[in-house]
XYZ file of N, CA and C in Angstrom:
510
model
N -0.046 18.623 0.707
C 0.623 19.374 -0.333
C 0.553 20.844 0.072
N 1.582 21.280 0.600
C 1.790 23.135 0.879
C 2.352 23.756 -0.498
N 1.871 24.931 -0.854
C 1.927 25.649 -2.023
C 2.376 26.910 -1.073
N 2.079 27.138 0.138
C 2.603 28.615 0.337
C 4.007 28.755 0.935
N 4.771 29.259 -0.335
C 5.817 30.211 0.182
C 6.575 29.334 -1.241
N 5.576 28.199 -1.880
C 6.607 27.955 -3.289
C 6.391 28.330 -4.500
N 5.423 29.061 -4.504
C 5.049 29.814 -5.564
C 4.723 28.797 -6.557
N 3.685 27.891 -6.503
C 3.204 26.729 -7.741
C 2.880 27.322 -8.780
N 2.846 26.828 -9.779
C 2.647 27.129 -11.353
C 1.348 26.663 -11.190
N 0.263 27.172 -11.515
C -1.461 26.963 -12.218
C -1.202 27.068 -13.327
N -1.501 25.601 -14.496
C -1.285 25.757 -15.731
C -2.524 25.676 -16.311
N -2.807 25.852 -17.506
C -3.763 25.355 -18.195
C -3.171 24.889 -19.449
N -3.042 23.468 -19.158
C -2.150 22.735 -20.434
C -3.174 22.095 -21.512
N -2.402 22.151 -22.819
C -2.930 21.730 -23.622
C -1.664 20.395 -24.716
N -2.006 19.535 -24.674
C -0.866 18.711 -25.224
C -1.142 18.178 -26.443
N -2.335 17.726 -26.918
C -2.924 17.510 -27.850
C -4.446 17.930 -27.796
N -4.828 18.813 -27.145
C -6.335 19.314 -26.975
C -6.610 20.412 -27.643
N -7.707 20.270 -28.300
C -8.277 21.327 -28.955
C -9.562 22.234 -28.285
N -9.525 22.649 -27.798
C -10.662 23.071 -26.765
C -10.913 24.610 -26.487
N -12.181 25.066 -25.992
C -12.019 26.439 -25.525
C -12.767 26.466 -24.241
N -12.053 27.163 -23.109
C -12.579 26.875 -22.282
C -13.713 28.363 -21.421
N -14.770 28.234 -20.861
C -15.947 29.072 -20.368
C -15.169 30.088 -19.161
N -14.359 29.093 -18.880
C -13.889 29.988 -17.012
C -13.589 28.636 -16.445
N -12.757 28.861 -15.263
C -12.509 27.502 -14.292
C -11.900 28.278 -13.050
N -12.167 27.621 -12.118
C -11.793 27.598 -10.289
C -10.815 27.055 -9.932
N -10.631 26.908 -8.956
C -9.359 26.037 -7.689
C -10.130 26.634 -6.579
N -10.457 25.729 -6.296
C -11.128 25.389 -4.284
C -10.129 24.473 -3.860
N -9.234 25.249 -2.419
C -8.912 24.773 -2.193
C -9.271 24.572 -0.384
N -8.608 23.427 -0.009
C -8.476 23.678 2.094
C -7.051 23.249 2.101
N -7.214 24.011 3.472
C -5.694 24.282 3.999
C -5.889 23.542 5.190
N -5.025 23.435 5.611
C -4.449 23.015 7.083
C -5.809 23.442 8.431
N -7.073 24.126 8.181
C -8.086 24.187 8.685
C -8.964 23.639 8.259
N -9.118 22.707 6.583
C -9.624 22.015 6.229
C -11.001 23.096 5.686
N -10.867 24.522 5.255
C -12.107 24.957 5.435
C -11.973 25.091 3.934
N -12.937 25.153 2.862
C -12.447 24.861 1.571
C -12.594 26.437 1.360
N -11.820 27.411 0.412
C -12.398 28.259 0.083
C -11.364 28.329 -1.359
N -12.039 29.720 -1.981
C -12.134 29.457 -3.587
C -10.672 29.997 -3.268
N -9.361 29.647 -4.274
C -8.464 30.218 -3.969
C -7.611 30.440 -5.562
N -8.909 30.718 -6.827
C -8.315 30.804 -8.373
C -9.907 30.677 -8.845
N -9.764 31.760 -9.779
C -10.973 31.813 -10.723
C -10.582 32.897 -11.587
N -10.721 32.579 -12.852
C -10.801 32.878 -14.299
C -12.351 32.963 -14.857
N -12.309 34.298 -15.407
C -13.362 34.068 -15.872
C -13.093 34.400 -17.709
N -12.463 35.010 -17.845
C -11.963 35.210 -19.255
C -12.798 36.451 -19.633
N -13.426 37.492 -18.898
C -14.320 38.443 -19.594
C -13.127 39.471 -19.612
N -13.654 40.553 -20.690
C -13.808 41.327 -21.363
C -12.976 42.648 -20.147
N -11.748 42.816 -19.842
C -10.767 43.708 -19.688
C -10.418 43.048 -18.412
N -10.463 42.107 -18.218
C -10.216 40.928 -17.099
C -9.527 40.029 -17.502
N -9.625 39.482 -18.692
C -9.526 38.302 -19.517
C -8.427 36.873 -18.632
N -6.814 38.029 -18.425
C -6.155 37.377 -17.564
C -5.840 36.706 -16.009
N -7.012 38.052 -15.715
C -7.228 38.245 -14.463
C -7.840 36.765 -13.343
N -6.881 36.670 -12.090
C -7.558 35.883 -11.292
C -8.473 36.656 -10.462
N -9.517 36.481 -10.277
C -10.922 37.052 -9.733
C -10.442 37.322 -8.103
N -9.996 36.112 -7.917
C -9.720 35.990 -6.444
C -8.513 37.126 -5.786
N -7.574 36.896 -6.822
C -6.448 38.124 -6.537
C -5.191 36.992 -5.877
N -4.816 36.039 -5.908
C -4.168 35.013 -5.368
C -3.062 34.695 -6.275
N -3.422 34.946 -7.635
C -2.533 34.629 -8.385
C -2.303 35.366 -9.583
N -0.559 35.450 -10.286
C 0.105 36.570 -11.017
C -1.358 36.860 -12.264
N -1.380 37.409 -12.986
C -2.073 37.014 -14.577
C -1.448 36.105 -15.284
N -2.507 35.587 -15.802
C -2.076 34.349 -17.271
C -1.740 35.207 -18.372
N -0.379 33.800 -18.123
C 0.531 33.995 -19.150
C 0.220 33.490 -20.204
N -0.051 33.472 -21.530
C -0.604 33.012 -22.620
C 0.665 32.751 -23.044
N 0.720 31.493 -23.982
C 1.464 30.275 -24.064
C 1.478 29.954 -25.767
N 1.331 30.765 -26.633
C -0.014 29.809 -27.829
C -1.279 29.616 -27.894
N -1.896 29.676 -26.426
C -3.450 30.002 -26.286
C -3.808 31.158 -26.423
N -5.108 31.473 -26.822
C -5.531 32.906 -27.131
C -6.834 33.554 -26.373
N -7.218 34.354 -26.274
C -8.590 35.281 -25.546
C -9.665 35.489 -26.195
N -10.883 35.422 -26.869
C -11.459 35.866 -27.621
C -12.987 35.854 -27.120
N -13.561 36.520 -27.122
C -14.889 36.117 -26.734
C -15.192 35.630 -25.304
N -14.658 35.954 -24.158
C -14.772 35.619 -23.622
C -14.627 34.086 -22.934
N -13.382 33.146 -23.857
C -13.139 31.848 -23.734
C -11.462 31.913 -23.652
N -10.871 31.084 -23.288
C -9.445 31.045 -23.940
C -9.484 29.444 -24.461
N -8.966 30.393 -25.375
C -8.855 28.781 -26.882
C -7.425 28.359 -26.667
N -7.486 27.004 -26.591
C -6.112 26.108 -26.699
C -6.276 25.308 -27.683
N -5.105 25.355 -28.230
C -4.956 24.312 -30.047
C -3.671 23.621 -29.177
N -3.039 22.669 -29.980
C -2.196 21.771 -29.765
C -0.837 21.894 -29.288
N -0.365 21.821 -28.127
C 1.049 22.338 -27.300
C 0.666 23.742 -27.179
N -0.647 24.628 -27.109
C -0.366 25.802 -26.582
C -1.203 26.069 -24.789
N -0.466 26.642 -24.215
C -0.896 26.825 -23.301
C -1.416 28.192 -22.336
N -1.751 28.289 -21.246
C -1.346 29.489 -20.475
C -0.930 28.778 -19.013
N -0.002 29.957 -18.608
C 0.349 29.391 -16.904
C 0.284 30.874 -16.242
N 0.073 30.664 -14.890
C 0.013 31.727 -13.563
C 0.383 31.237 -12.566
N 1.257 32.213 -12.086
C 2.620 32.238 -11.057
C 2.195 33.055 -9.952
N 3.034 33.348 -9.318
C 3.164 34.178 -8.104
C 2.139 33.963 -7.004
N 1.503 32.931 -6.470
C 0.732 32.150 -5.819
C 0.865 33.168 -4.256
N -0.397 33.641 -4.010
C 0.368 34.636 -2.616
C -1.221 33.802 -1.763
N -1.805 32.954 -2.037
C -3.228 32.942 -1.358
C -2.512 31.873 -0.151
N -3.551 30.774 0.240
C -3.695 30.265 1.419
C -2.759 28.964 1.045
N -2.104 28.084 2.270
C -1.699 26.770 2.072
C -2.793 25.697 1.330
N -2.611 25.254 -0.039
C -3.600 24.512 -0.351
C -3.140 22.715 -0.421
N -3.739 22.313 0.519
C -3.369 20.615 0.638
C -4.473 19.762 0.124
N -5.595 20.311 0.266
C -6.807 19.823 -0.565
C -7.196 20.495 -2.215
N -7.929 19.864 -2.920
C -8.139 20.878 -4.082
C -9.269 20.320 -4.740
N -10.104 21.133 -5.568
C -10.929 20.642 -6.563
C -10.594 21.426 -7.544
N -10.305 21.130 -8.584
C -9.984 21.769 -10.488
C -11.431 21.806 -10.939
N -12.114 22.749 -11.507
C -13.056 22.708 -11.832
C -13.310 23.493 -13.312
N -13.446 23.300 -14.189
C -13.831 24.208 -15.454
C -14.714 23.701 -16.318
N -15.023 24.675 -17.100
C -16.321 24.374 -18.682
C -15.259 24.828 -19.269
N -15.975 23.874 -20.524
C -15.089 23.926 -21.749
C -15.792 22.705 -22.955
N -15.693 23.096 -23.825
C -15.745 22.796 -25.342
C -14.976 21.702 -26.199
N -15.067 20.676 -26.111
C -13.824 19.894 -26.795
C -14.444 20.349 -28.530
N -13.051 20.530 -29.339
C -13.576 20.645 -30.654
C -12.898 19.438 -31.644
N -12.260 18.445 -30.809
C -12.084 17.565 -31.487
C -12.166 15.903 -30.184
N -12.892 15.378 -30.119
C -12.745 13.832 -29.141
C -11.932 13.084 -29.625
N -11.266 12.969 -30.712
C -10.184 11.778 -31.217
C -9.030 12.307 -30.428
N -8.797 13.380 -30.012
C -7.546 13.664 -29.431
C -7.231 12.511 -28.325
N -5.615 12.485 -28.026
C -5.383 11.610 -26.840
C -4.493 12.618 -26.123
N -4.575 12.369 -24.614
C -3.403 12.800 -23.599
C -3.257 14.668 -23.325
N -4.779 15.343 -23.609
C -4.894 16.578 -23.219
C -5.221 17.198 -21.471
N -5.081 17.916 -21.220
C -5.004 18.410 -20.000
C -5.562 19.920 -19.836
N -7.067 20.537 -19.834
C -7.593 21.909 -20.037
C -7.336 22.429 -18.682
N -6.681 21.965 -17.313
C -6.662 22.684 -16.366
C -5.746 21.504 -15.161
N -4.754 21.982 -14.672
C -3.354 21.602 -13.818
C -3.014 22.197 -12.977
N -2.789 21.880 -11.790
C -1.916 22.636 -11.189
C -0.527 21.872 -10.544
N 0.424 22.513 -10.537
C 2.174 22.193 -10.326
C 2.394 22.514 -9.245
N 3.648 21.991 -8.998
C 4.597 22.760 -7.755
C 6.046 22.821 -8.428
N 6.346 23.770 -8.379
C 7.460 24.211 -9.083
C 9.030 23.533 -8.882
N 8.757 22.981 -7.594
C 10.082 22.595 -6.703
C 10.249 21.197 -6.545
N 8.920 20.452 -6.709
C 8.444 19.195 -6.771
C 7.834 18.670 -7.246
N 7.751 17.371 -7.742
C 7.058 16.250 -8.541
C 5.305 16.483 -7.547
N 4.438 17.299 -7.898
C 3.140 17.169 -7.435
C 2.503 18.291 -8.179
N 2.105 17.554 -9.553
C 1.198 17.414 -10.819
C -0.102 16.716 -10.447
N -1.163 17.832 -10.336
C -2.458 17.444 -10.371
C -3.426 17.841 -11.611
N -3.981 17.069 -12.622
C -4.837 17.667 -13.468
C -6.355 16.979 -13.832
N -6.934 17.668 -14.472
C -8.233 17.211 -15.729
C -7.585 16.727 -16.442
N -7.922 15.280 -16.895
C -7.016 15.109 -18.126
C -7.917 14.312 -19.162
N -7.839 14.284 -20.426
C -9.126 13.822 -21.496
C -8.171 12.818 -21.906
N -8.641 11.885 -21.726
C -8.028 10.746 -23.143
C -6.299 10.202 -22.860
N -5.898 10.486 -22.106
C -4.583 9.730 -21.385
C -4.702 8.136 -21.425
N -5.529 7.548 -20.534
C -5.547 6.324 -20.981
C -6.703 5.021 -21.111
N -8.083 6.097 -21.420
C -9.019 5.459 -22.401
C -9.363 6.662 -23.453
N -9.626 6.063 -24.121
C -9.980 7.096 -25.582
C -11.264 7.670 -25.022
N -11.568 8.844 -24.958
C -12.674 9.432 -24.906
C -13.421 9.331 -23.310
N -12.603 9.687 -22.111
C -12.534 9.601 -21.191
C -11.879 10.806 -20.549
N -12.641 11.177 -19.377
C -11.976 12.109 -18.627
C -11.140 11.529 -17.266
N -10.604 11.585 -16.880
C -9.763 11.256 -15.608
C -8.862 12.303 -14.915
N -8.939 12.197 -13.550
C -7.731 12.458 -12.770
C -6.308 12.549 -13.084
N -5.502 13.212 -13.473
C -4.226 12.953 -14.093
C -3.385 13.420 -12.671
N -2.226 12.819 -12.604
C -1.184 13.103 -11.133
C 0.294 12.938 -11.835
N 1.159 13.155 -11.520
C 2.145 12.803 -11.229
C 2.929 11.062 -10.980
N 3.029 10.514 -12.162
C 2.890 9.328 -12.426
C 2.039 8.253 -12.308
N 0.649 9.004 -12.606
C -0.997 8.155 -12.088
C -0.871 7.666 -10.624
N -0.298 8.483 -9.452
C -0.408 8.046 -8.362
C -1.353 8.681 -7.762
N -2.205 9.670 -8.175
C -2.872 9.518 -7.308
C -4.054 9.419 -8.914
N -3.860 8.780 -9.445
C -5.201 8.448 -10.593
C -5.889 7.386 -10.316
N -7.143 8.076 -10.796
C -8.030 6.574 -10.931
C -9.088 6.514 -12.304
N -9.444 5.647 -12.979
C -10.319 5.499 -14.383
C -11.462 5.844 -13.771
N -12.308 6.574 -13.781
C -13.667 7.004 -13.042
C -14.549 6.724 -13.868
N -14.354 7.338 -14.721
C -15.735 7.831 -15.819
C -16.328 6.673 -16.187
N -17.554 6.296 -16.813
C -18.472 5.055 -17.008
C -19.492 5.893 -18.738
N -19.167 7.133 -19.004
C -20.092 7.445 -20.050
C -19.540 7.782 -21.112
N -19.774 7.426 -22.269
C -19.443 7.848 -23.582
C -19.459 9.590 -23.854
N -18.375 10.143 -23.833
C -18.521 11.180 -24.382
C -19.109 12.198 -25.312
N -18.869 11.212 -25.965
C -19.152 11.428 -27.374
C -21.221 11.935 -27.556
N -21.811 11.875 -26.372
C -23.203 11.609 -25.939
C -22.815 13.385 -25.808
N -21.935 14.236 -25.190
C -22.227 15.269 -25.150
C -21.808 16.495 -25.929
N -21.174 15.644 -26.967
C -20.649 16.752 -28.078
C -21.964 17.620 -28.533
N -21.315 18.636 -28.942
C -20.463 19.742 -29.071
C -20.674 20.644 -27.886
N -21.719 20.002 -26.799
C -22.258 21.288 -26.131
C -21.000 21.431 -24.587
N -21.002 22.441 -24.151
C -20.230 22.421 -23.150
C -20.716 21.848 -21.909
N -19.272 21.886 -21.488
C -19.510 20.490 -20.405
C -18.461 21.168 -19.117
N -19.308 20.644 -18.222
C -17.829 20.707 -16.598
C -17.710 19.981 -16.282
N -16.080 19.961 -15.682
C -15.863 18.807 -15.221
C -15.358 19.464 -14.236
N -15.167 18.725 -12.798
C -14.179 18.872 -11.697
C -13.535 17.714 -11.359
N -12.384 17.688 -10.418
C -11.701 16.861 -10.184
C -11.487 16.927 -8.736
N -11.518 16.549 -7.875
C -10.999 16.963 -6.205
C -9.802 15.691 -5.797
N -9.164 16.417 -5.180
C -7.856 15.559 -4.501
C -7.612 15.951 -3.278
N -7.984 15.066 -2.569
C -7.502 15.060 -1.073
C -6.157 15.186 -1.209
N -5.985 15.412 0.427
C -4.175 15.875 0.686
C -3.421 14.481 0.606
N -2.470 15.019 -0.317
C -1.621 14.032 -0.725
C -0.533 13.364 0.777
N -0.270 14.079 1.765
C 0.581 13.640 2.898
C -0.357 12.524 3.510
């Protein structure tokens, strides 16, 4: 999966998720296979939008909001970041903390990344298709798999990370 020169969308979708999230990454490798960080959010305080790394435009807030050092997503709101100028990324790990404030939700997504030009949708996704489950979300579950084995519900309310890694899709 090459991202350089198509300018991918980094979303942070929310579809039915109620959540706030701590900060999240993108590690990615390129075509040298060497992983390096290539997206980080941290959400502080005159930064808020800011990618740390410098790789990508500022977040665009969507319906999601800034506060405290989190960005809060309620239901269909989102943020996305554009203008992708960093390294070819064919490998990836999604990584973020975050808060669920409701587990009955189904089919949320706190962190994605797109390609603007093509069908190659990679995300975190909560509750798609077991209730109270985190999984791999892709681009028509091709590259998904049901992973998880633990009740969620064991770590409410406190925050939690999750990552996701995807080898190169070619």
């Amino acid at each position: 999966m090459s991202f350089r020169g198509f300018a991918p969308h980094f979303g942070i979708i929310s579809i039915r998720l109620r959540a706030w999230l701590a900060g999240f990454f993108l590690i990615g490798a390129g075509a040298s296979m060497r992983a390096e960080l290539v997206g980080h959010w941290t959400f502080e305080a005159e930064a808020e939008l800011v990618d740390l790394t410098g790789n990508w435009g500022e977040l665009e807030l969507r319906g999601a909001t800034v506060a405290d050092g989190h960005l809060n997503l309620g239901s269909n709101e989102w943020a996305l970041a554009q203008s992708y100028t960093g390294p070819t990324i064919r490998e990836k790990t999604l990584v973020t903390w975050l808060r669920m404030e409701d587990l009955n939700v189904r089919n949320g997504a706190p962190l994605a990344i797109d390609h603007p030009t093509s069908d190659r949708f990679d995300a975190i996704v909560f509750a798609e298709r077991q209730p109270l489950r985190w999984m791999p979300g892709s681009s028509g579950f091709q590259r998904t798999q049901d992973v998880m084995s633990f009740d969620e519900t064991e770590l409410e309310p406190e925050l939690v990370q999750v990552a996701i890694t995807y080898a190169d899709a070619n």
